[in-house]
Coordinates of C-alpha atoms in Angstrom, one line a residue:
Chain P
X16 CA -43.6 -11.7 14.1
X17 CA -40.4 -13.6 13.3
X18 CA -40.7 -12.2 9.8
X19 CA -40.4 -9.1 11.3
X20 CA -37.5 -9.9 13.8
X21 CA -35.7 -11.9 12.2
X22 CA -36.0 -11.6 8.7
X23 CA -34.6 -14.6 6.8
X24 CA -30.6 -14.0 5.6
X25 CA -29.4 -12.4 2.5
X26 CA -32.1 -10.0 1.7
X27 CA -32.3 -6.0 2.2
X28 CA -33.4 -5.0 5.5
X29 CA -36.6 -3.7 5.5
X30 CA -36.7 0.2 6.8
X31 CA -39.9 -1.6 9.1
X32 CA -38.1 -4.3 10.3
X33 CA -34.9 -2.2 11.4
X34 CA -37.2 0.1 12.8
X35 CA -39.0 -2.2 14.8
X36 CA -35.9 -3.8 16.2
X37 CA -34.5 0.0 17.0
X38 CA -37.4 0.7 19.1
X39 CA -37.5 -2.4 20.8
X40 CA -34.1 -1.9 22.1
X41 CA -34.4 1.8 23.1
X42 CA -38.0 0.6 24.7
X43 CA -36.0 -2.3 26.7
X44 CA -33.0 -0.1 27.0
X45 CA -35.3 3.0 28.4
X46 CA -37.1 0.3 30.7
X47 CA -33.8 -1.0 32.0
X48 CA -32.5 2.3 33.3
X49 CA -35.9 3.5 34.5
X50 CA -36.1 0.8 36.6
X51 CA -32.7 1.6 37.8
X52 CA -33.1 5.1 38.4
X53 CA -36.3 5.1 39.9
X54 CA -35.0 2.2 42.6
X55 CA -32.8 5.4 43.8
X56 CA -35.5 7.4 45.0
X57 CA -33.3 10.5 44.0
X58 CA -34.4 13.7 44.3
X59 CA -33.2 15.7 41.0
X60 CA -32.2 19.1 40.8
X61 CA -31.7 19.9 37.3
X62 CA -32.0 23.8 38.3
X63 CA -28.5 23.9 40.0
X64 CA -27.1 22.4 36.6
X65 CA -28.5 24.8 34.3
X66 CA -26.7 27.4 35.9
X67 CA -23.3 25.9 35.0
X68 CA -24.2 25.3 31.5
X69 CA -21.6 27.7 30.7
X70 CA -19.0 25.2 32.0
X71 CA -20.2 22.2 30.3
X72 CA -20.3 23.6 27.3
X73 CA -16.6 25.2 27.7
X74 CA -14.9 21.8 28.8
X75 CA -16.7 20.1 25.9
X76 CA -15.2 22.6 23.4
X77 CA -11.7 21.9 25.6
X78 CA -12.3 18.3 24.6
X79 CA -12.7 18.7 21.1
X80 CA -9.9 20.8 20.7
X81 CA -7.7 18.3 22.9
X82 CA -8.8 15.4 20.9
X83 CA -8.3 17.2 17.6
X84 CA -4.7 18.1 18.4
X85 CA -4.1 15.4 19.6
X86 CA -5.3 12.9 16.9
X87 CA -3.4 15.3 14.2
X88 CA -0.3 14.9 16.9
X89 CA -0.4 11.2 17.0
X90 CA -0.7 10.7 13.1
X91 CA 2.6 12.2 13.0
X92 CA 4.1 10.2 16.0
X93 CA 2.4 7.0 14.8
X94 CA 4.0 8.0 11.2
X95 CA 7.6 8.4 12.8
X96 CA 7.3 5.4 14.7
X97 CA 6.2 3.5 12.0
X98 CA 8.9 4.4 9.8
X99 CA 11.3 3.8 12.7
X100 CA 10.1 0.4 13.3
X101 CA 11.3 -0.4 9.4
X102 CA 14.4 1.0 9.3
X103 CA 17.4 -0.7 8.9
X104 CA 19.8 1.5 11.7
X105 CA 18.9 -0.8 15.0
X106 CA 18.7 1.6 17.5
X107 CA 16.5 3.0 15.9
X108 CA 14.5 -0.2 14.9
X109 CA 14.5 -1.2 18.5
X110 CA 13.6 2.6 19.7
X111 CA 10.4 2.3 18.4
X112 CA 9.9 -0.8 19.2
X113 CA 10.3 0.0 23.1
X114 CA 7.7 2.7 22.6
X115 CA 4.9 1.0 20.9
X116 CA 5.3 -2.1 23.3
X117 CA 5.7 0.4 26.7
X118 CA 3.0 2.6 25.1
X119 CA 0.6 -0.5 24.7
X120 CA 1.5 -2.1 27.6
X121 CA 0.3 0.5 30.2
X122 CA -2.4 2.0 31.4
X123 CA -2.8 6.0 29.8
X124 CA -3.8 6.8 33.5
X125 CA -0.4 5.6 34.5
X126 CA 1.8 7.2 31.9
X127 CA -0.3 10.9 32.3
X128 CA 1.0 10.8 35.5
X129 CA 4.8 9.5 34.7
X130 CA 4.5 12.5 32.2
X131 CA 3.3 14.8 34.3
X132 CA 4.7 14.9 37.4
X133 CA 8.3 13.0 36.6
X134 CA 9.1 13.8 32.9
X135 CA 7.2 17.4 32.1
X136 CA 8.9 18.3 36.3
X137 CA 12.1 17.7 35.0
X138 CA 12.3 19.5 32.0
X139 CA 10.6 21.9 33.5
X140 CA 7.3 21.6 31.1
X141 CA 4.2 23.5 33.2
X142 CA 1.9 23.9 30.8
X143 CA -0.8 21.1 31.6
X144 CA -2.4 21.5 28.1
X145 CA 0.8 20.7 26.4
X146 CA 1.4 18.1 28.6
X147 CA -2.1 16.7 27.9
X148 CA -2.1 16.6 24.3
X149 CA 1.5 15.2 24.5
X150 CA 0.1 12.2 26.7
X151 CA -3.1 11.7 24.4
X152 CA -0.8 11.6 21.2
X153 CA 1.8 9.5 22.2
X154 CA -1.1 7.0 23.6
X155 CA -2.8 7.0 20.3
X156 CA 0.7 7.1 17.9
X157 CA 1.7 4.0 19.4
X158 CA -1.6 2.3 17.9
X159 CA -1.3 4.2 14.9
X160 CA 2.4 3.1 14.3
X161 CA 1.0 -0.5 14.2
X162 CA -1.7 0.5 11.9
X163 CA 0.5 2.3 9.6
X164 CA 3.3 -0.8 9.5
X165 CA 0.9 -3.1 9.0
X166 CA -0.6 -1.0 5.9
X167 CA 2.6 -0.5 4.6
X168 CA 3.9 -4.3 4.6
X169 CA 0.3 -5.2 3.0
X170 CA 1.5 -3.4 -0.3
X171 CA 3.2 -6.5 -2.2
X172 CA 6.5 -7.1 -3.5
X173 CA 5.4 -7.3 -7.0
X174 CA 4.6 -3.9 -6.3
X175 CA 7.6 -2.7 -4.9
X176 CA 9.5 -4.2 -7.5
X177 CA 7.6 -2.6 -10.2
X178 CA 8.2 0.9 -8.5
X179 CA 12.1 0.0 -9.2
X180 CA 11.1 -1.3 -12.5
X181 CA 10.1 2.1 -13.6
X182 CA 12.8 3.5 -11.7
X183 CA 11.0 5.3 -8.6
X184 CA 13.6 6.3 -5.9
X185 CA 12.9 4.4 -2.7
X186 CA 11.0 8.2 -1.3
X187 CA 9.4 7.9 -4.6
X188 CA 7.9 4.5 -4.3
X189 CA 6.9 6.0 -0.5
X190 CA 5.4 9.4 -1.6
X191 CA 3.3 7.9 -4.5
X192 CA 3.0 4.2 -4.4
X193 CA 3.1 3.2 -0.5
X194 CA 1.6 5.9 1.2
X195 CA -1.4 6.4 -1.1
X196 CA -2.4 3.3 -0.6
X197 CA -1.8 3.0 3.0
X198 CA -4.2 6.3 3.8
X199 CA -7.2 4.6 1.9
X200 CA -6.1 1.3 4.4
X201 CA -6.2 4.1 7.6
X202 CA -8.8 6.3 6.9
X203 CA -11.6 4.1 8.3
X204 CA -9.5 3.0 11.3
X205 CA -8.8 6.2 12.4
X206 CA -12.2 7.4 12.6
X207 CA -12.5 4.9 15.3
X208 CA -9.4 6.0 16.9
X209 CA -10.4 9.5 16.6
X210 CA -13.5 8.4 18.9
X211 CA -11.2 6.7 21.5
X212 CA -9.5 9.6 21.8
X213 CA -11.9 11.7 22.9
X214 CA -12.9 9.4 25.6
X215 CA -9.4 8.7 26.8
X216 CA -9.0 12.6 26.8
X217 CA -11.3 12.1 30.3
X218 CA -8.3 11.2 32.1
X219 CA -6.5 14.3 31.4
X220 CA -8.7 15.4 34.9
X221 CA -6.6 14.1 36.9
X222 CA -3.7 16.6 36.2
X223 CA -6.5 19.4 36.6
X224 CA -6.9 19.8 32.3
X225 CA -10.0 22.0 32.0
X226 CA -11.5 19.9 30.0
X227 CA -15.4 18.4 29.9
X228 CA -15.1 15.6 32.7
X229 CA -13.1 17.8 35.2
X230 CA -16.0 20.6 34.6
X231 CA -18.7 17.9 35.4
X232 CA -16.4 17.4 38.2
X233 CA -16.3 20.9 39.6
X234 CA -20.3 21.4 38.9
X235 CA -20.8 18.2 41.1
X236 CA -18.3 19.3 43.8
X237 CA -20.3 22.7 43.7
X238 CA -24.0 21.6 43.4
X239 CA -23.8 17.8 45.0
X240 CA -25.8 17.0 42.3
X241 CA -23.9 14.1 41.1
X242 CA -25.9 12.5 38.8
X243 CA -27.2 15.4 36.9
X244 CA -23.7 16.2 36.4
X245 CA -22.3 13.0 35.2
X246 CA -25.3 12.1 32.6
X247 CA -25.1 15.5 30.6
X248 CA -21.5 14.2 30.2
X249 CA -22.3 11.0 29.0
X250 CA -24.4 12.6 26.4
X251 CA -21.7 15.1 25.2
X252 CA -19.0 12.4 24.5
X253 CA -21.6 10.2 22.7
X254 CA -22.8 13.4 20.8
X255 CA -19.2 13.0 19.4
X256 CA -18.5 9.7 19.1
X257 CA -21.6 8.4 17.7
X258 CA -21.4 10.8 14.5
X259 CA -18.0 9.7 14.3
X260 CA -18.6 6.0 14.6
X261 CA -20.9 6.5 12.2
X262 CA -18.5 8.1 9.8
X263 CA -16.0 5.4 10.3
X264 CA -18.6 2.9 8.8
X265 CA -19.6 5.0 6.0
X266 CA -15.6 5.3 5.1
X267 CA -15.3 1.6 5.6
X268 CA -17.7 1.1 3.2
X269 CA -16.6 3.1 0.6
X270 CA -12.8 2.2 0.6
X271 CA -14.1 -1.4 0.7
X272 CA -14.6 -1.1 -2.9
X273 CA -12.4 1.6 -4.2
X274 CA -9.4 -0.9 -3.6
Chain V
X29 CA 21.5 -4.1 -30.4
X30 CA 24.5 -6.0 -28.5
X31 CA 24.7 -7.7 -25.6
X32 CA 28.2 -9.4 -24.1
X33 CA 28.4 -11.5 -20.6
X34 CA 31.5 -12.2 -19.6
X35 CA 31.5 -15.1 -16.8
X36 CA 28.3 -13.5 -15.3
X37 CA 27.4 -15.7 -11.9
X38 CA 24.2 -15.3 -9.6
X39 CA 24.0 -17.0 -6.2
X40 CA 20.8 -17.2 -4.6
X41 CA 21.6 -19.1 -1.2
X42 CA 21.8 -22.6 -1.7
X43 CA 21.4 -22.4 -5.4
X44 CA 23.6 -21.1 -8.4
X45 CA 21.3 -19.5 -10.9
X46 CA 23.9 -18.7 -13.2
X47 CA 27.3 -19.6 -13.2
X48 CA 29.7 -18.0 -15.2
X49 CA 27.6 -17.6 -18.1
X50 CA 29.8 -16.2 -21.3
X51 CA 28.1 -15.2 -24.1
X52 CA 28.3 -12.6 -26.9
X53 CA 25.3 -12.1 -29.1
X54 CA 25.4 -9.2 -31.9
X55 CA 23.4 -7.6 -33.8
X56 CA 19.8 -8.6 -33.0
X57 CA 16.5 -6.7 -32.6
X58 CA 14.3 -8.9 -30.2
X59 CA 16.1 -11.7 -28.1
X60 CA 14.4 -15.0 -26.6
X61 CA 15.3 -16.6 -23.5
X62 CA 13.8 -20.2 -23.4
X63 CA 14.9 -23.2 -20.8
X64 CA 13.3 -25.5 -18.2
X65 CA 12.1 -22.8 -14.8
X66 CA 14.4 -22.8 -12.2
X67 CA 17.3 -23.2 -15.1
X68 CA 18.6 -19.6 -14.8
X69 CA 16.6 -17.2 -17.4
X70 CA 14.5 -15.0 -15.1
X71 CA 18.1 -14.5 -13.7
X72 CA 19.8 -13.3 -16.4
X73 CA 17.0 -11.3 -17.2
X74 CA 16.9 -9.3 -14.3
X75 CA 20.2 -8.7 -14.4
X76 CA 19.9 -7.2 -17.6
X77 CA 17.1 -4.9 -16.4
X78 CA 19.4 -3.2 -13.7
X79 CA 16.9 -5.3 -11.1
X80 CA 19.6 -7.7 -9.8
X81 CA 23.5 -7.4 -9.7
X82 CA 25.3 -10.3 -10.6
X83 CA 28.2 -12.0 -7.7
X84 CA 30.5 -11.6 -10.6
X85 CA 31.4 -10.8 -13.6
X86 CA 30.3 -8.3 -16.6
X87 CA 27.3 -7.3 -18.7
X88 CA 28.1 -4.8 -22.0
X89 CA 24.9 -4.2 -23.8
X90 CA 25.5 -1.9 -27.3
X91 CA 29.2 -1.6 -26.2
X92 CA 28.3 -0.1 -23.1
X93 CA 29.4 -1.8 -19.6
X94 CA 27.0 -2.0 -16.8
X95 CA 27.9 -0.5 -13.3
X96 CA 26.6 -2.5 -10.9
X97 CA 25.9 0.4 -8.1
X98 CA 22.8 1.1 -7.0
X99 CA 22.5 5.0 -8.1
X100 CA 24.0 3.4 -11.7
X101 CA 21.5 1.1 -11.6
X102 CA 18.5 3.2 -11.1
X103 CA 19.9 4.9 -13.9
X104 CA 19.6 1.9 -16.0
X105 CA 16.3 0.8 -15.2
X106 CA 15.2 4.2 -16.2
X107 CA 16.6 3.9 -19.6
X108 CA 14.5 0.5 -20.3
X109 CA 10.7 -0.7 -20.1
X110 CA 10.3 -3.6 -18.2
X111 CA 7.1 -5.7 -18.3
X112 CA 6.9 -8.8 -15.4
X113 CA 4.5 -11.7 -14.9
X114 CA 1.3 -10.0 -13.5
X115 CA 0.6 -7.2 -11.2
X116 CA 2.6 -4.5 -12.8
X117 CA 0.2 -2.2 -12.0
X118 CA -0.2 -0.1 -9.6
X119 CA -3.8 -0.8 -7.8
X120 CA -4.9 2.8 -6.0
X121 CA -4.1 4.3 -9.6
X122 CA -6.2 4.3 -13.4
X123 CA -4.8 2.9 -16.0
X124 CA -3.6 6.5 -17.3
X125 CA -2.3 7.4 -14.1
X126 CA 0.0 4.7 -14.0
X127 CA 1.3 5.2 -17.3
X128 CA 1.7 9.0 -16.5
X129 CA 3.6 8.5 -12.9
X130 CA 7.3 7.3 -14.4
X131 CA 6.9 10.1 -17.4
X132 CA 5.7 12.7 -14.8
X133 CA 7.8 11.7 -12.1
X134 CA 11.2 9.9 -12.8
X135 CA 11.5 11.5 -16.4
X136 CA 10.5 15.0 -15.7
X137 CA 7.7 15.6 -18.7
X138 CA 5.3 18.1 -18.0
X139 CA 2.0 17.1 -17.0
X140 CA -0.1 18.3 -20.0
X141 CA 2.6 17.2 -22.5
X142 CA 2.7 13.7 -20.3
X143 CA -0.8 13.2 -20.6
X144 CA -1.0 13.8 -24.6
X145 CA 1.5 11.2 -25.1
X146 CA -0.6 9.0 -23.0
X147 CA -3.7 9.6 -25.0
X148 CA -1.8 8.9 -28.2
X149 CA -0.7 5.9 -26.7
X150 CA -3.9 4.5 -25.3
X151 CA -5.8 5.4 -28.7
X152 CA -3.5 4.0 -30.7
X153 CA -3.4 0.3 -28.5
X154 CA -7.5 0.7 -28.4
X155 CA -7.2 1.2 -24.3
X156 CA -8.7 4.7 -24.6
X157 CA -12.2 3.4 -23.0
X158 CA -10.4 2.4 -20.1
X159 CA -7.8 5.1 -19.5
X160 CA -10.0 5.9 -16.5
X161 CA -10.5 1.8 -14.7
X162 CA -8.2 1.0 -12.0
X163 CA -6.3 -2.5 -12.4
X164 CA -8.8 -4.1 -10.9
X165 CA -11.4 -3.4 -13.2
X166 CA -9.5 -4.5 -16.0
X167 CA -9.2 -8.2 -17.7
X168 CA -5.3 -9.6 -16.8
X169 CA -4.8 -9.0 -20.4
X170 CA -5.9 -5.4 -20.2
X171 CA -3.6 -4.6 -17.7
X172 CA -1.0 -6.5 -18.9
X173 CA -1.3 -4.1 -22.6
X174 CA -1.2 -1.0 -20.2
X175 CA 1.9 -2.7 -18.1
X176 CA 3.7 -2.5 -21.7
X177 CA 2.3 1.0 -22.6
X178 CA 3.7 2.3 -19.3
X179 CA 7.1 1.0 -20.6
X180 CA 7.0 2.2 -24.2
X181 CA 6.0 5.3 -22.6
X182 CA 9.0 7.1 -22.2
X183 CA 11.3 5.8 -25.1
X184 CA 13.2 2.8 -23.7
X185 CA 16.4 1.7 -25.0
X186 CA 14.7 -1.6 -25.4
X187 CA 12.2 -3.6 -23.6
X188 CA 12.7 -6.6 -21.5
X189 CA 9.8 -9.1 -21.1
X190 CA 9.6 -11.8 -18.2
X191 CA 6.8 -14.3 -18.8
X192 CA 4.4 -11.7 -19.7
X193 CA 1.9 -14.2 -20.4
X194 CA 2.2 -16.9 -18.2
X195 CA -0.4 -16.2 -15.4
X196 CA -3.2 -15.2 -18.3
X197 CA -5.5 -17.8 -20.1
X198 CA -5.0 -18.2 -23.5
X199 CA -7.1 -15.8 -25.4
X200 CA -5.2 -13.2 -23.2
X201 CA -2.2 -14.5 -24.0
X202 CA -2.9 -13.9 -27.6
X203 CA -4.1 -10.6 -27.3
X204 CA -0.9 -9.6 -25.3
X205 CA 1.5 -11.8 -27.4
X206 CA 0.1 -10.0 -30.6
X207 CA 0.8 -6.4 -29.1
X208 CA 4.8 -7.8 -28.5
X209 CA 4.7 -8.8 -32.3
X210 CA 3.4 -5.5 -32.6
X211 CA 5.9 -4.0 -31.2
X212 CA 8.8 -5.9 -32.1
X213 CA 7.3 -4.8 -36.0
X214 CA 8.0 -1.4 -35.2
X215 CA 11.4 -2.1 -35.1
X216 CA 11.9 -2.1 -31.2
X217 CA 14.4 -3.8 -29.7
X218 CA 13.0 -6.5 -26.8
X219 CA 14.4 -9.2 -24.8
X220 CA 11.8 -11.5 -23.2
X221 CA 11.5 -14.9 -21.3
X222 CA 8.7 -16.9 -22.5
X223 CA 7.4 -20.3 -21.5
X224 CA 5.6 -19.9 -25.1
X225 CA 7.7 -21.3 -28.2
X226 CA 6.0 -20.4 -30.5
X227 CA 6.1 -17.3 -30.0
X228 CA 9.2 -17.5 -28.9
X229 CA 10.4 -18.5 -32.2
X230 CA 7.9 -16.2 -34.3
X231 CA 9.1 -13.2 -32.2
X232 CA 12.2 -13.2 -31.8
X233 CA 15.5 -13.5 -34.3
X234 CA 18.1 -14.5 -31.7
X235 CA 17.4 -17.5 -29.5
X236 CA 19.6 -18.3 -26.1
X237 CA 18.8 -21.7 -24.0
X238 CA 19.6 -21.4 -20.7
X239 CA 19.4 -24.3 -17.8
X240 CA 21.5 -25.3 -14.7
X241 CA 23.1 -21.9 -15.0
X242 CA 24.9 -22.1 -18.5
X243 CA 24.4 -20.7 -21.3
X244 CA 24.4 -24.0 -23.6
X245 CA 23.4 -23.1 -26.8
X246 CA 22.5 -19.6 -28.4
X247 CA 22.1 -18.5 -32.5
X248 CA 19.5 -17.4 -35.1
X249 CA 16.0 -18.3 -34.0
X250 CA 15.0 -21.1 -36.8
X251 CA 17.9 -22.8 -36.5
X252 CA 18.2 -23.3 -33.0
X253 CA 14.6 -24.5 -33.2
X254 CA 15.1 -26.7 -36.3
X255 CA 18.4 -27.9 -35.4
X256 CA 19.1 -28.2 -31.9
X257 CA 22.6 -29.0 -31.4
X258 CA 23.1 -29.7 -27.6
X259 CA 21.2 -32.8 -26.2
X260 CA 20.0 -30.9 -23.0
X261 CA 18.5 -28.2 -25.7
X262 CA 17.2 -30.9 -28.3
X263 CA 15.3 -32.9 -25.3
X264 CA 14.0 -30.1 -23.8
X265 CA 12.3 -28.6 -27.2
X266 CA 11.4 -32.1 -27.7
X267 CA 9.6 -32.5 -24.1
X268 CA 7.4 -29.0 -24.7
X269 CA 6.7 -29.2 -28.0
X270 CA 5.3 -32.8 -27.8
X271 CA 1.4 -31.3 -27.3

């Protein structure tokens, strides 16, 4: 039993003993919110949500495109701001610091709504969707700036000064020394942040962005069947997220060793 | 080839690395910088590969003076193959592909005409069977032979050496010390700063002794080996050729 539980250190794991382990958790995991669920003595009406399958699947696709834009949105930002953060102009040094530090200071609830109703108002900005990715990828660039700077001051001197040896221009020593090295650094990181993107983009309900969560909203506000709304929408974000976590470990993995 | 300082100085904070170091050596092919660390070489030689500009004074090397703006610079670098310590390489890139980025990319060869000159290169210094490893793959000698392949590549003016040996063990050091011999057979023109003296002296035909900053003794490689004339030169040979 122990053998099979918890296999002494340093070997392979078996394929039985992960799999024993797996189903142990699911079984405990299953037995846990059974218990829960049936202490509710709920009465479910799944019939009322098949009817509005048609919105869940719509907001989920709303999600994904959100979260795509956004993350291709914020690479750029987080790219800028990273750049920003090394240059030797102040302002502009201390521009991007402000941002990271207000970015990562407070709450994406809080600054979907500054954006929204104070800074998108004034500039007279109506489209919610553009306001919505705008939110996400300024949320997410400010992490990615930090990933970014921290890639790029991991690449050494000695290399630096070998890019001047051979007479790379500072964009050159950028374009072919810095940056290649910094993606294989980001790649595995950004899978994650890919994932958390897709869950922050939940938020974006509360300035009415069609996407999944404000559907589950509506089908629950329509069929006052709460629960059978909000689980199907647990299990769309982790049918994204879990394929994508996933991923990011694979990556990891592989850039472990290509360095 | 020629080289001329006139009252060349190098402040780094606290510390003069050079101070006012005249000197005028013609007419050599392969150049050796010897003296204590810390004394002022790796200074001078920096200088003379366009890495550093000197606080004051001037550098003419074949007759030619040495603008000490950046864009003039870059220029100079480009012009000359410089080899440092250790990681010269570039890690994300093979062995050929760091060899092909400064031909491809600073000196404008096309690709396919770029990469014959690297076969050539690799098959003729037996590194063909690695043209494909990345850095880390490779022994320190190894990388240090493709290091100096990348700047023979594209037809330096000369080469300039800074302790290419001293973070290798000595068979490595051998290996890469016989491929400067090599080189300096073929009639190129190199400048290096060794720890090593006797290769130092089997190397090169002009010898310079540098420490605290001066330039205090310089002349034909034998007889600055065999007959040290200043005391600060005659105790140092004395202190690192005891073992």
């Amino acid at each position: 039993m122990s053998l099979l539980f918890a296999p002494p250190p340093g070997k392979a794991l078996a394929r039985a003993a992960q799999a024993a382990s797996w189903c142990l958790v699911a079984l405990m995991a299953a037995g846990l919110f059974s218990f829960a669920f049936a202490q509710l003595h709920y009465g479910w009406n799944w019939e009322a949500i098949w009817g509005y399958r048609q919105k869940f699947l719509q907001g989920w696709a709303m999600t994904v495109v959100l979260s795509a834009v956004s993350l291709g949105a914020s690479l750029l930002i987080g790219l800028i701001a990273a750049l920003a953060r090394r240059s030797s102009f102040l302002p502009l040094r201390y521009s991007a610091v402000l941002y990271v530090e207000a970015i990562r200071g407070t709450p994406l609830l809080v600054q979907i709504l500054i954006l929204f109703y104070v800074v998108a108002n004034a500039f007279g900005v109506e489209n919610r969707y553009i306001v919505g990715v705008l939110a996400l990828s300024l949320f997410a660039g400010a992490y990615l700036a930090e990933m970014i700077r921290a890639g790029i001051e991991s690449i050494r001197d000695s290399q630096l000064e070998s890019a001047r040896a051979i007479g790379l221009t500072p964009a050159q020593t950028y374009r072919y020394v810095v940056f290649p090295q910094v993606v294989r650094q980001l790649v595995p990181p950004l899978a994650g942040q890919f994932a958390s993107i897709i869950k922050d983009s939940s938020l974006l309900s509360i300035i009415a962005v069609s996407e999944f969560t404000l559907n589950a909203q509506e089908v629950n506000a329509f069929t006052y069947s709460t629960l059978e709304s909000y689980l199907p929408l647990a299990v769309g974000y982790l049918l994204l997220t879990l394929p994508i976590s996933l991923l990011g470990r694979v990556l990891e993995r592989r850039f472990r060793f290509a360095a | 080839m020629r080289l001329e300082l006139h009252q060349v100085s190098k402040r780094f904070g606290e510390s003069q690395a050079l101070r006012e170091v005249t000197l005028s050596l013609a007419d050599f092919h392969s150049l050796a910088i010897i003296g204590p660390s810390g004394g002022g070489k790796t200074t001078l030689l920096r200088i003379l590969a366009g890495l550093t500009a000197p606080d004051a004074g001037s550098v003419r090397i074949d007759g030619q003076t040495l603008d000490f703006s950046e864009p003039a610079l870059l220029e100079h670098r480009r012009s000359i193959g410089t080899v440092f310590q250790s990681y010269n390489l570039f890690p994300h890139l093979t062995a050929r592909e760091n060899v092909l980025l400064p031909l491809v990319r600073v000196h404008g060869v096309a690709q396919p005409e770029a990469e014959s000159i690297v076969a050539t290169l690799f098959e003729r210094f037996q590194l063909s069977r690695h043209a494909h490893q990345k850095p880390a793959e490779l022994s320190g000698g190894q990388q240090q032979r493709v290091a100096i392949v990348r700047a023979i590549a594209i037809k330096p003016r000369f080469l300039v050496f800074d302790e290419p040996t001293s973070a290798l063990d000595p068979e490595m050091t051998a290996e890469v010390l016989d491929f400067i011999a090599e080189l300096r057979d073929e009639g190129r023109d190199l400048i290096i700063v060794t720890h090593n003296m006797g290769f130092a002296r089997h190397v090169s035909d002009r010898c310079v002794f540098i420490a605290d900053g001066l330039a205090l003794e310089e002349g034909p490689s034998d007889s600055l080996f065999d007959r040290p004339q200043h005391p600060l030169l005659a105790a140092f040979l004395a202190r690192v050729l005891r073992y």
